[in-house]
Structure formats: structure tokens, C-alpha cells
mmCIF file of N, CA and C in Angstrom:
data_model
loop_
_atom_site.group_PDB
_atom_site.id
_atom_site.type_symbol
_atom_site.label_atom_id
_atom_site.label_comp_id
_atom_site.label_asym_id
_atom_site.label_seq_id
_atom_site.Cartn_x
_atom_site.Cartn_y
_atom_site.Cartn_z
ATOM 1 N N MET A 1 0.850 -1.174 0.000
ATOM 2 C CA MET A 1 0.000 0.000 0.000
ATOM 3 C C MET A 1 0.891 1.231 0.000
ATOM 4 N N SER A 2 0.640 2.157 -0.880
ATOM 5 C CA SER A 2 1.465 3.358 -0.931
ATOM 6 C C SER A 2 0.962 4.402 0.060
ATOM 7 N N ALA A 3 1.818 5.379 0.309
ATOM 8 C CA ALA A 3 1.521 6.410 1.305
ATOM 9 C C ALA A 3 0.428 7.344 0.820
ATOM 10 N N PRO A 4 -0.356 7.928 1.730
ATOM 11 C CA PRO A 4 -1.340 8.926 1.347
ATOM 12 C C PRO A 4 -0.656 10.120 0.695
ATOM 13 N N ALA A 5 -1.349 10.821 -0.189
ATOM 14 C CA ALA A 5 -0.760 11.916 -0.956
ATOM 15 C C ALA A 5 -0.143 12.988 -0.056
ATOM 16 N N GLY A 6 -0.744 13.277 1.088
ATOM 17 C CA GLY A 6 -0.247 14.337 1.955
ATOM 18 C C GLY A 6 0.724 13.864 3.017
ATOM 19 N N CYS A 7 1.311 12.705 2.842
ATOM 20 C CA CYS A 7 2.183 12.145 3.878
ATOM 21 C C CYS A 7 3.382 13.046 4.153
ATOM 22 N N GLN A 8 3.490 13.531 5.376
ATOM 23 C CA GLN A 8 4.593 14.408 5.765
ATOM 24 C C GLN A 8 5.758 13.643 6.380
ATOM 25 N N LEU A 9 5.624 12.336 6.531
ATOM 26 C CA LEU A 9 6.667 11.555 7.186
ATOM 27 C C LEU A 9 7.633 10.899 6.203
ATOM 28 N N VAL A 10 7.241 10.804 4.940
ATOM 29 C CA VAL A 10 8.099 10.161 3.952
ATOM 30 C C VAL A 10 9.334 11.021 3.715
ATOM 31 N N GLY A 11 10.504 10.391 3.731
ATOM 32 C CA GLY A 11 11.758 11.079 3.480
ATOM 33 C C GLY A 11 12.870 10.529 4.346
ATOM 34 N N ARG A 12 13.998 11.206 4.316
ATOM 35 C CA ARG A 12 15.159 10.815 5.124
ATOM 36 C C ARG A 12 15.240 11.750 6.312
ATOM 37 N N TRP A 13 15.398 11.170 7.508
ATOM 38 C CA TRP A 13 15.423 11.911 8.762
ATOM 39 C C TRP A 13 16.696 11.581 9.512
ATOM 40 N N ARG A 14 17.335 12.578 10.071
ATOM 41 C CA ARG A 14 18.547 12.421 10.878
ATOM 42 C C ARG A 14 18.143 12.270 12.340
ATOM 43 N N ILE A 15 18.496 11.140 12.948
ATOM 44 C CA ILE A 15 18.178 10.911 14.360
ATOM 45 C C ILE A 15 19.159 11.728 15.194
ATOM 46 N N VAL A 16 18.626 12.645 16.017
ATOM 47 C CA VAL A 16 19.474 13.574 16.761
ATOM 48 C C VAL A 16 19.430 13.363 18.274
ATOM 49 N N GLU A 17 18.430 12.634 18.771
ATOM 50 C CA GLU A 17 18.304 12.399 20.217
ATOM 51 C C GLU A 17 17.665 11.042 20.471
ATOM 52 N N ALA A 18 17.945 10.513 21.660
ATOM 53 C CA ALA A 18 17.284 9.304 22.138
ATOM 54 C C ALA A 18 17.232 9.360 23.656
ATOM 55 N N ASP A 19 16.186 8.779 24.222
ATOM 56 C CA ASP A 19 16.092 8.805 25.685
ATOM 57 C C ASP A 19 16.997 7.769 26.348
ATOM 58 N N LEU A 20 17.430 6.740 25.616
ATOM 59 C CA LEU A 20 18.262 5.680 26.202
ATOM 60 C C LEU A 20 19.750 5.810 25.892
ATOM 61 N N TRP A 21 20.108 6.526 24.826
ATOM 62 C CA TRP A 21 21.491 6.577 24.377
ATOM 63 C C TRP A 21 21.920 8.010 24.121
ATOM 64 N N ASP A 22 23.248 8.266 24.242
ATOM 65 C CA ASP A 22 23.754 9.596 23.929
ATOM 66 C C ASP A 22 24.092 9.688 22.439
ATOM 67 N N ARG A 23 24.399 10.895 21.997
ATOM 68 C CA ARG A 23 24.652 11.149 20.576
ATOM 69 C C ARG A 23 25.855 10.364 20.066
ATOM 70 N N ASP A 24 26.904 10.201 20.898
ATOM 71 C CA ASP A 24 28.074 9.426 20.471
ATOM 72 C C ASP A 24 27.686 8.001 20.126
ATOM 73 N N TYR A 25 26.811 7.381 20.939
ATOM 74 C CA TYR A 25 26.374 6.020 20.627
ATOM 75 C C TYR A 25 25.513 6.013 19.361
ATOM 76 N N LEU A 26 24.583 6.943 19.242
ATOM 77 C CA LEU A 26 23.710 6.978 18.070
ATOM 78 C C LEU A 26 24.521 6.994 16.781
ATOM 79 N N ASP A 27 25.622 7.759 16.751
ATOM 80 C CA ASP A 27 26.439 7.915 15.548
ATOM 81 C C ASP A 27 27.660 6.990 15.529
ATOM 82 N N LEU A 28 27.644 5.931 16.311
ATOM 83 C CA LEU A 28 28.778 5.020 16.455
ATOM 84 C C LEU A 28 29.320 4.509 15.116
ATOM 85 N N CYS A 29 28.456 4.047 14.225
ATOM 86 C CA CYS A 29 28.889 3.466 12.950
ATOM 87 C C CYS A 29 28.535 4.350 11.756
ATOM 88 N N GLY A 30 28.232 5.598 12.009
ATOM 89 C CA GLY A 30 27.836 6.528 10.957
ATOM 90 C C GLY A 30 26.675 7.363 11.449
ATOM 91 N N PRO A 31 26.281 8.371 10.679
ATOM 92 C CA PRO A 31 25.174 9.225 11.103
ATOM 93 C C PRO A 31 23.880 8.433 11.294
ATOM 94 N N ALA A 32 23.284 8.561 12.472
ATOM 95 C CA ALA A 32 22.035 7.861 12.774
ATOM 96 C C ALA A 32 20.917 8.426 11.909
ATOM 97 N N ALA A 33 20.140 7.553 11.266
ATOM 98 C CA ALA A 33 19.103 8.024 10.357
ATOM 99 C C ALA A 33 17.982 7.003 10.216
ATOM 100 N N ILE A 34 16.821 7.511 9.812
ATOM 101 C CA ILE A 34 15.700 6.673 9.420
ATOM 102 C C ILE A 34 15.209 7.173 8.073
ATOM 103 N N VAL A 35 14.942 6.236 7.168
ATOM 104 C CA VAL A 35 14.391 6.555 5.856
ATOM 105 C C VAL A 35 13.004 5.938 5.805
ATOM 106 N N ILE A 36 12.011 6.797 5.586
ATOM 107 C CA ILE A 36 10.623 6.350 5.491
ATOM 108 C C ILE A 36 10.219 6.476 4.031
ATOM 109 N N GLY A 37 10.046 5.331 3.381
ATOM 110 C CA GLY A 37 9.694 5.326 1.969
ATOM 111 C C GLY A 37 8.191 5.394 1.762
ATOM 112 N N GLY A 38 7.791 5.796 0.586
ATOM 113 C CA GLY A 38 6.379 5.906 0.262
ATOM 114 C C GLY A 38 5.774 4.638 -0.289
ATOM 115 N N GLU A 39 6.546 3.591 -0.410
ATOM 116 C CA GLU A 39 6.056 2.340 -0.993
ATOM 117 C C GLU A 39 6.091 1.178 0.000
ATOM 118 N N GLY A 40 6.001 1.475 1.288
ATOM 119 C CA GLY A 40 5.925 0.427 2.290
ATOM 120 C C GLY A 40 7.257 -0.088 2.808
ATOM 121 N N ARG A 41 8.335 0.516 2.407
ATOM 122 C CA ARG A 41 9.663 0.086 2.842
ATOM 123 C C ARG A 41 10.440 1.259 3.404
ATOM 124 N N GLY A 42 11.431 0.939 4.229
ATOM 125 C CA GLY A 42 12.300 1.950 4.782
ATOM 126 C C GLY A 42 13.473 1.285 5.456
ATOM 127 N N GLU A 43 14.277 2.098 6.135
ATOM 128 C CA GLU A 43 15.429 1.565 6.860
ATOM 129 C C GLU A 43 15.764 2.494 8.008
ATOM 130 N N ILE A 44 16.450 1.928 8.986
ATOM 131 C CA ILE A 44 16.902 2.702 10.136
ATOM 132 C C ILE A 44 18.279 2.187 10.541
ATOM 133 N N ALA A 45 19.122 3.104 10.979
ATOM 134 C CA ALA A 45 20.456 2.725 11.455
ATOM 135 C C ALA A 45 20.882 3.695 12.538
ATOM 136 N N PHE A 46 21.314 3.154 13.655
ATOM 137 C CA PHE A 46 21.932 3.942 14.723
ATOM 138 C C PHE A 46 22.739 3.005 15.589
ATOM 139 N N GLY A 47 23.746 3.541 16.281
ATOM 140 C CA GLY A 47 24.623 2.684 17.072
ATOM 141 C C GLY A 47 25.229 1.631 16.169
ATOM 142 N N ALA A 48 25.164 0.371 16.586
ATOM 143 C CA ALA A 48 25.640 -0.748 15.774
ATOM 144 C C ALA A 48 24.476 -1.490 15.125
ATOM 145 N N MET A 49 23.298 -0.873 15.131
ATOM 146 C CA MET A 49 22.080 -1.503 14.632
ATOM 147 C C MET A 49 21.727 -1.001 13.240
ATOM 148 N N GLN A 50 21.343 -1.939 12.369
ATOM 149 C CA GLN A 50 20.802 -1.626 11.051
ATOM 150 C C GLN A 50 19.598 -2.505 10.838
ATOM 151 N N ALA A 51 18.505 -1.910 10.320
ATOM 152 C CA ALA A 51 17.281 -2.684 10.136
ATOM 153 C C ALA A 51 16.496 -2.161 8.943
ATOM 154 N N THR A 52 15.671 -3.032 8.400
ATOM 155 C CA THR A 52 14.726 -2.635 7.368
ATOM 156 C C THR A 52 13.354 -2.471 8.002
ATOM 157 N N LEU A 53 12.547 -1.605 7.406
ATOM 158 C CA LEU A 53 11.214 -1.315 7.912
ATOM 159 C C LEU A 53 10.166 -1.835 6.941
ATOM 160 N N ASP A 54 9.118 -2.421 7.479
ATOM 161 C CA ASP A 54 7.931 -2.803 6.723
ATOM 162 C C ASP A 54 6.831 -1.863 7.219
ATOM 163 N N ILE A 55 6.501 -0.845 6.420
ATOM 164 C CA ILE A 55 5.671 0.268 6.860
ATOM 165 C C ILE A 55 4.212 0.067 6.477
ATOM 166 N N GLU A 56 3.324 0.406 7.420
ATOM 167 C CA GLU A 56 1.884 0.436 7.168
ATOM 168 C C GLU A 56 1.407 1.868 7.347
ATOM 169 N N TYR A 57 0.573 2.327 6.428
ATOM 170 C CA TYR A 57 0.102 3.700 6.428
ATOM 171 C C TYR A 57 -1.384 3.777 6.752
ATOM 172 N N SER A 58 -1.771 4.819 7.463
ATOM 173 C CA SER A 58 -3.180 5.177 7.591
ATOM 174 C C SER A 58 -3.268 6.644 7.178
ATOM 175 N N ARG A 59 -4.435 7.214 7.190
ATOM 176 C CA ARG A 59 -4.576 8.607 6.751
ATOM 177 C C ARG A 59 -3.772 9.577 7.613
ATOM 178 N N SER A 60 -3.677 9.323 8.917
ATOM 179 C CA SER A 60 -3.063 10.296 9.814
ATOM 180 C C SER A 60 -1.754 9.833 10.460
ATOM 181 N N SER A 61 -1.362 8.590 10.255
ATOM 182 C CA SER A 61 -0.156 8.103 10.915
ATOM 183 C C SER A 61 0.427 6.920 10.150
ATOM 184 N N ILE A 62 1.620 6.511 10.577
ATOM 185 C CA ILE A 62 2.213 5.286 10.060
ATOM 186 C C ILE A 62 2.759 4.490 11.232
ATOM 187 N N GLY A 63 2.956 3.231 11.000
ATOM 188 C CA GLY A 63 3.614 2.348 11.951
ATOM 189 C C GLY A 63 4.485 1.394 11.150
ATOM 190 N N PHE A 64 5.426 0.751 11.819
ATOM 191 C CA PHE A 64 6.273 -0.172 11.088
ATOM 192 C C PHE A 64 6.723 -1.324 11.982
ATOM 193 N N ALA A 65 6.932 -2.458 11.345
ATOM 194 C CA ALA A 65 7.647 -3.583 11.949
ATOM 195 C C ALA A 65 9.062 -3.490 11.389
ATOM 196 N N TRP A 66 10.051 -3.866 12.183
ATOM 197 C CA TRP A 66 11.422 -3.804 11.705
ATOM 198 C C TRP A 66 12.171 -5.073 12.053
ATOM 199 N N THR A 67 13.131 -5.424 11.204
ATOM 200 C CA THR A 67 14.026 -6.554 11.451
ATOM 201 C C THR A 67 15.429 -6.138 11.028
ATOM 202 N N GLY A 68 16.405 -6.604 11.780
ATOM 203 C CA GLY A 68 17.774 -6.249 11.448
ATOM 204 C C GLY A 68 18.774 -6.930 12.351
ATOM 205 N N PHE A 69 19.947 -6.290 12.474
ATOM 206 C CA PHE A 69 21.046 -6.837 13.260
ATOM 207 C C PHE A 69 21.657 -5.755 14.125
ATOM 208 N N ASP A 70 22.078 -6.142 15.318
ATOM 209 C CA ASP A 70 22.788 -5.257 16.230
ATOM 210 C C ASP A 70 23.971 -6.046 16.773
ATOM 211 N N GLU A 71 25.177 -5.621 16.426
ATOM 212 C CA GLU A 71 26.406 -6.314 16.808
ATOM 213 C C GLU A 71 26.350 -7.799 16.452
ATOM 214 N N GLY A 72 25.792 -8.103 15.271
ATOM 215 C CA GLY A 72 25.730 -9.473 14.781
ATOM 216 C C GLY A 72 24.534 -10.280 15.246
ATOM 217 N N ASP A 73 23.771 -9.765 16.213
ATOM 218 C CA ASP A 73 22.588 -10.474 16.702
ATOM 219 C C ASP A 73 21.356 -10.037 15.921
ATOM 220 N N GLU A 74 20.531 -11.033 15.529
ATOM 221 C CA GLU A 74 19.289 -10.712 14.840
ATOM 222 C C GLU A 74 18.299 -10.123 15.847
ATOM 223 N N ILE A 75 17.666 -9.013 15.472
ATOM 224 C CA ILE A 75 16.716 -8.325 16.345
ATOM 225 C C ILE A 75 15.508 -7.893 15.533
ATOM 226 N N SER A 76 14.424 -7.572 16.239
ATOM 227 C CA SER A 76 13.218 -7.102 15.563
ATOM 228 C C SER A 76 12.370 -6.310 16.547
ATOM 229 N N GLY A 77 11.363 -5.664 16.007
ATOM 230 C CA GLY A 77 10.471 -4.894 16.859
ATOM 231 C C GLY A 77 9.463 -4.117 16.039
ATOM 232 N N GLU A 78 8.929 -3.076 16.666
ATOM 233 C CA GLU A 78 7.916 -2.240 16.033
ATOM 234 C C GLU A 78 8.222 -0.784 16.338
ATOM 235 N N GLY A 79 7.640 0.105 15.573
ATOM 236 C CA GLY A 79 7.837 1.521 15.819
ATOM 237 C C GLY A 79 6.714 2.348 15.244
ATOM 238 N N ALA A 80 6.664 3.598 15.698
ATOM 239 C CA ALA A 80 5.649 4.524 15.217
ATOM 240 C C ALA A 80 6.188 5.945 15.304
ATOM 241 N N PRO A 81 6.402 6.595 14.162
ATOM 242 C CA PRO A 81 6.828 7.987 14.174
ATOM 243 C C PRO A 81 5.621 8.926 14.183
ATOM 244 N N GLU A 82 5.815 10.080 14.794
ATOM 245 C CA GLU A 82 4.758 11.092 14.847
ATOM 246 C C GLU A 82 5.381 12.443 14.532
ATOM 247 N N LEU A 83 4.762 13.201 13.642
ATOM 248 C CA LEU A 83 5.242 14.527 13.295
ATOM 249 C C LEU A 83 4.886 15.499 14.408
ATOM 250 N N LEU A 84 5.895 16.226 14.900
ATOM 251 C CA LEU A 84 5.698 17.202 15.964
ATOM 252 C C LEU A 84 5.481 18.595 15.374
ATOM 253 N N ASP A 85 4.955 19.502 16.176
ATOM 254 C CA ASP A 85 4.685 20.866 15.726
ATOM 255 C C ASP A 85 5.947 21.606 15.289
ATOM 256 N N ASP A 86 7.111 21.226 15.836
ATOM 257 C CA ASP A 86 8.363 21.906 15.484
ATOM 258 C C ASP A 86 9.014 21.351 14.215
ATOM 259 N N GLY A 87 8.343 20.397 13.523
ATOM 260 C CA GLY A 87 8.872 19.828 12.289
ATOM 261 C C GLY A 87 9.734 18.594 12.475
ATOM 262 N N PHE A 88 10.068 18.260 13.721
ATOM 263 C CA PHE A 88 10.800 17.032 14.018
ATOM 264 C C PHE A 88 9.806 15.870 14.048
ATOM 265 N N ILE A 89 10.325 14.638 14.052
ATOM 266 C CA ILE A 89 9.482 13.487 14.337
ATOM 267 C C ILE A 89 9.963 12.833 15.621
ATOM 268 N N GLU A 90 9.022 12.269 16.334
ATOM 269 C CA GLU A 90 9.317 11.488 17.524
ATOM 270 C C GLU A 90 8.914 10.059 17.207
ATOM 271 N N ILE A 91 9.849 9.137 17.442
ATOM 272 C CA ILE A 91 9.649 7.742 17.070
ATOM 273 C C ILE A 91 9.613 6.888 18.321
ATOM 274 N N GLU A 92 8.487 6.225 18.549
ATOM 275 C CA GLU A 92 8.426 5.199 19.596
ATOM 276 C C GLU A 92 9.016 3.953 18.976
ATOM 277 N N PHE A 93 10.139 3.496 19.518
ATOM 278 C CA PHE A 93 10.910 2.402 18.933
ATOM 279 C C PHE A 93 10.985 1.273 19.940
ATOM 280 N N GLU A 94 10.376 0.140 19.613
ATOM 281 C CA GLU A 94 10.277 -0.988 20.548
ATOM 282 C C GLU A 94 11.033 -2.198 20.021
ATOM 283 N N TYR A 95 11.838 -2.782 20.895
ATOM 284 C CA TYR A 95 12.496 -4.064 20.617
ATOM 285 C C TYR A 95 11.591 -5.173 21.129
ATOM 286 N N HIS A 96 11.384 -6.226 20.319
ATOM 287 C CA HIS A 96 10.655 -7.389 20.829
ATOM 288 C C HIS A 96 11.455 -7.984 21.981
ATOM 289 N N ASN A 97 10.823 -8.230 23.106
ATOM 290 C CA ASN A 97 11.463 -8.788 24.299
ATOM 291 C C ASN A 97 12.647 -7.947 24.774
ATOM 292 N N GLY A 98 12.515 -6.638 24.680
ATOM 293 C CA GLY A 98 13.629 -5.786 25.088
ATOM 294 C C GLY A 98 13.181 -4.383 25.423
ATOM 295 N N ASP A 99 14.095 -3.445 25.211
ATOM 296 C CA ASP A 99 13.873 -2.047 25.565
ATOM 297 C C ASP A 99 12.888 -1.354 24.640
ATOM 298 N N ASP A 100 12.314 -0.291 25.155
ATOM 299 C CA ASP A 100 11.539 0.657 24.372
ATOM 300 C C ASP A 100 12.303 1.972 24.433
ATOM 301 N N ALA A 101 12.411 2.650 23.319
ATOM 302 C CA ALA A 101 13.138 3.913 23.266
ATOM 303 C C ALA A 101 12.290 4.956 22.553
ATOM 304 N N VAL A 102 12.611 6.204 22.818
ATOM 305 C CA VAL A 102 12.011 7.312 22.091
ATOM 306 C C VAL A 102 13.149 8.035 21.375
ATOM 307 N N LEU A 103 13.048 8.108 20.054
ATOM 308 C CA LEU A 103 14.042 8.765 19.223
ATOM 309 C C LEU A 103 13.453 10.057 18.672
ATOM 310 N N LYS A 104 14.287 11.047 18.472
ATOM 311 C CA LYS A 104 13.843 12.296 17.858
ATOM 312 C C LYS A 104 14.701 12.539 16.630
ATOM 313 N N ALA A 105 14.044 12.927 15.519
ATOM 314 C CA ALA A 105 14.769 13.105 14.265
ATOM 315 C C ALA A 105 14.299 14.361 13.546
ATOM 316 N N LYS A 106 15.226 14.942 12.748
ATOM 317 C CA LYS A 106 14.880 16.098 11.925
ATOM 318 C C LYS A 106 15.070 15.722 10.466
ATOM 319 N N ARG A 107 14.263 16.317 9.618
ATOM 320 C CA ARG A 107 14.327 16.011 8.178
ATOM 321 C C ARG A 107 15.674 16.459 7.617
ATOM 322 N N GLU A 108 16.258 15.589 6.785
ATOM 323 C CA GLU A 108 17.487 15.954 6.084
ATOM 324 C C GLU A 108 17.149 17.073 5.102
ATOM 325 N N PRO A 109 18.011 18.072 4.946
ATOM 326 C CA PRO A 109 17.699 19.223 4.109
ATOM 327 C C PRO A 109 17.354 18.883 2.656
ATOM 328 N N PHE A 110 17.947 17.831 2.105
ATOM 329 C CA PHE A 110 17.710 17.471 0.717
ATOM 330 C C PHE A 110 16.526 16.525 0.539
ATOM 331 N N SER A 111 15.837 16.174 1.632
ATOM 332 C CA SER A 111 14.737 15.223 1.584
ATOM 333 C C SER A 111 13.418 15.975 1.606
ATOM 334 N N THR A 112 12.516 15.588 0.719
ATOM 335 C CA THR A 112 11.206 16.234 0.686
ATOM 336 C C THR A 112 10.111 15.215 0.947
ATOM 337 N N ALA A 113 9.015 15.692 1.474
ATOM 338 C CA ALA A 113 7.862 14.834 1.703
ATOM 339 C C ALA A 113 7.279 14.428 0.365
ATOM 340 N N CYS A 114 6.446 13.385 0.385
ATOM 341 C CA CYS A 114 5.839 12.923 -0.865
ATOM 342 C C CYS A 114 4.785 13.892 -1.364
#
């Protein structure tokens, strides 16, 4: 299912904060980022974690299941980004059988909404 025409979440976002980790950890293996695609796919990377996103869209929000690896271990979970009034997104990021984190990201300057 493709994204609604007015989707403001599609694009590349730079993860700048997290409630569980500091900025040095977030950027451990490169700039922390999430890419939200308009065709049901995306990706996220921060710390030593890299994952692909399987995105579901509704008229007012999106959610995603994710699978990937962190330091060689297979991991998975769910997440939900929300657009804030200041133009940032806040992402509820949940690990299956593990931690829940809140990430904050800003749109990359060269990335536009759909």
C-alpha cells in the first residue's frame, strides 16, 4: 500500500536524540538516520544496529515492523513515528522482548515529503 498523498513523514530523517542513548552512541557506525519510503519500505540505522522497515500507512499516521542486526545479533520490533509541531518526528521504537526507546529526528535538508 502506498503512502497517502499528503504524507509528511516520507523522506530521510537524521536521528538527533534518544532517551536511552547519547549522541556518540547513536552515531557510532555513521550518522544515525531513518528513511521512510512511500512504498511500504524503509530503513533505520543507529549505534551498531541496522534494520529494514515494513511500513503500514493510515490517513493520519504510520507504523512499522522492523528486522535487522545489532552487533551481529538478529533483532526485531515495532515503531511509530509522529510529526511534531516543530517539524521534528518522535519515534516510539520498541524491541521485541527488550527495551523501548524514544528517538527524535529532523528532516534531512535534501529530503522532501511525498
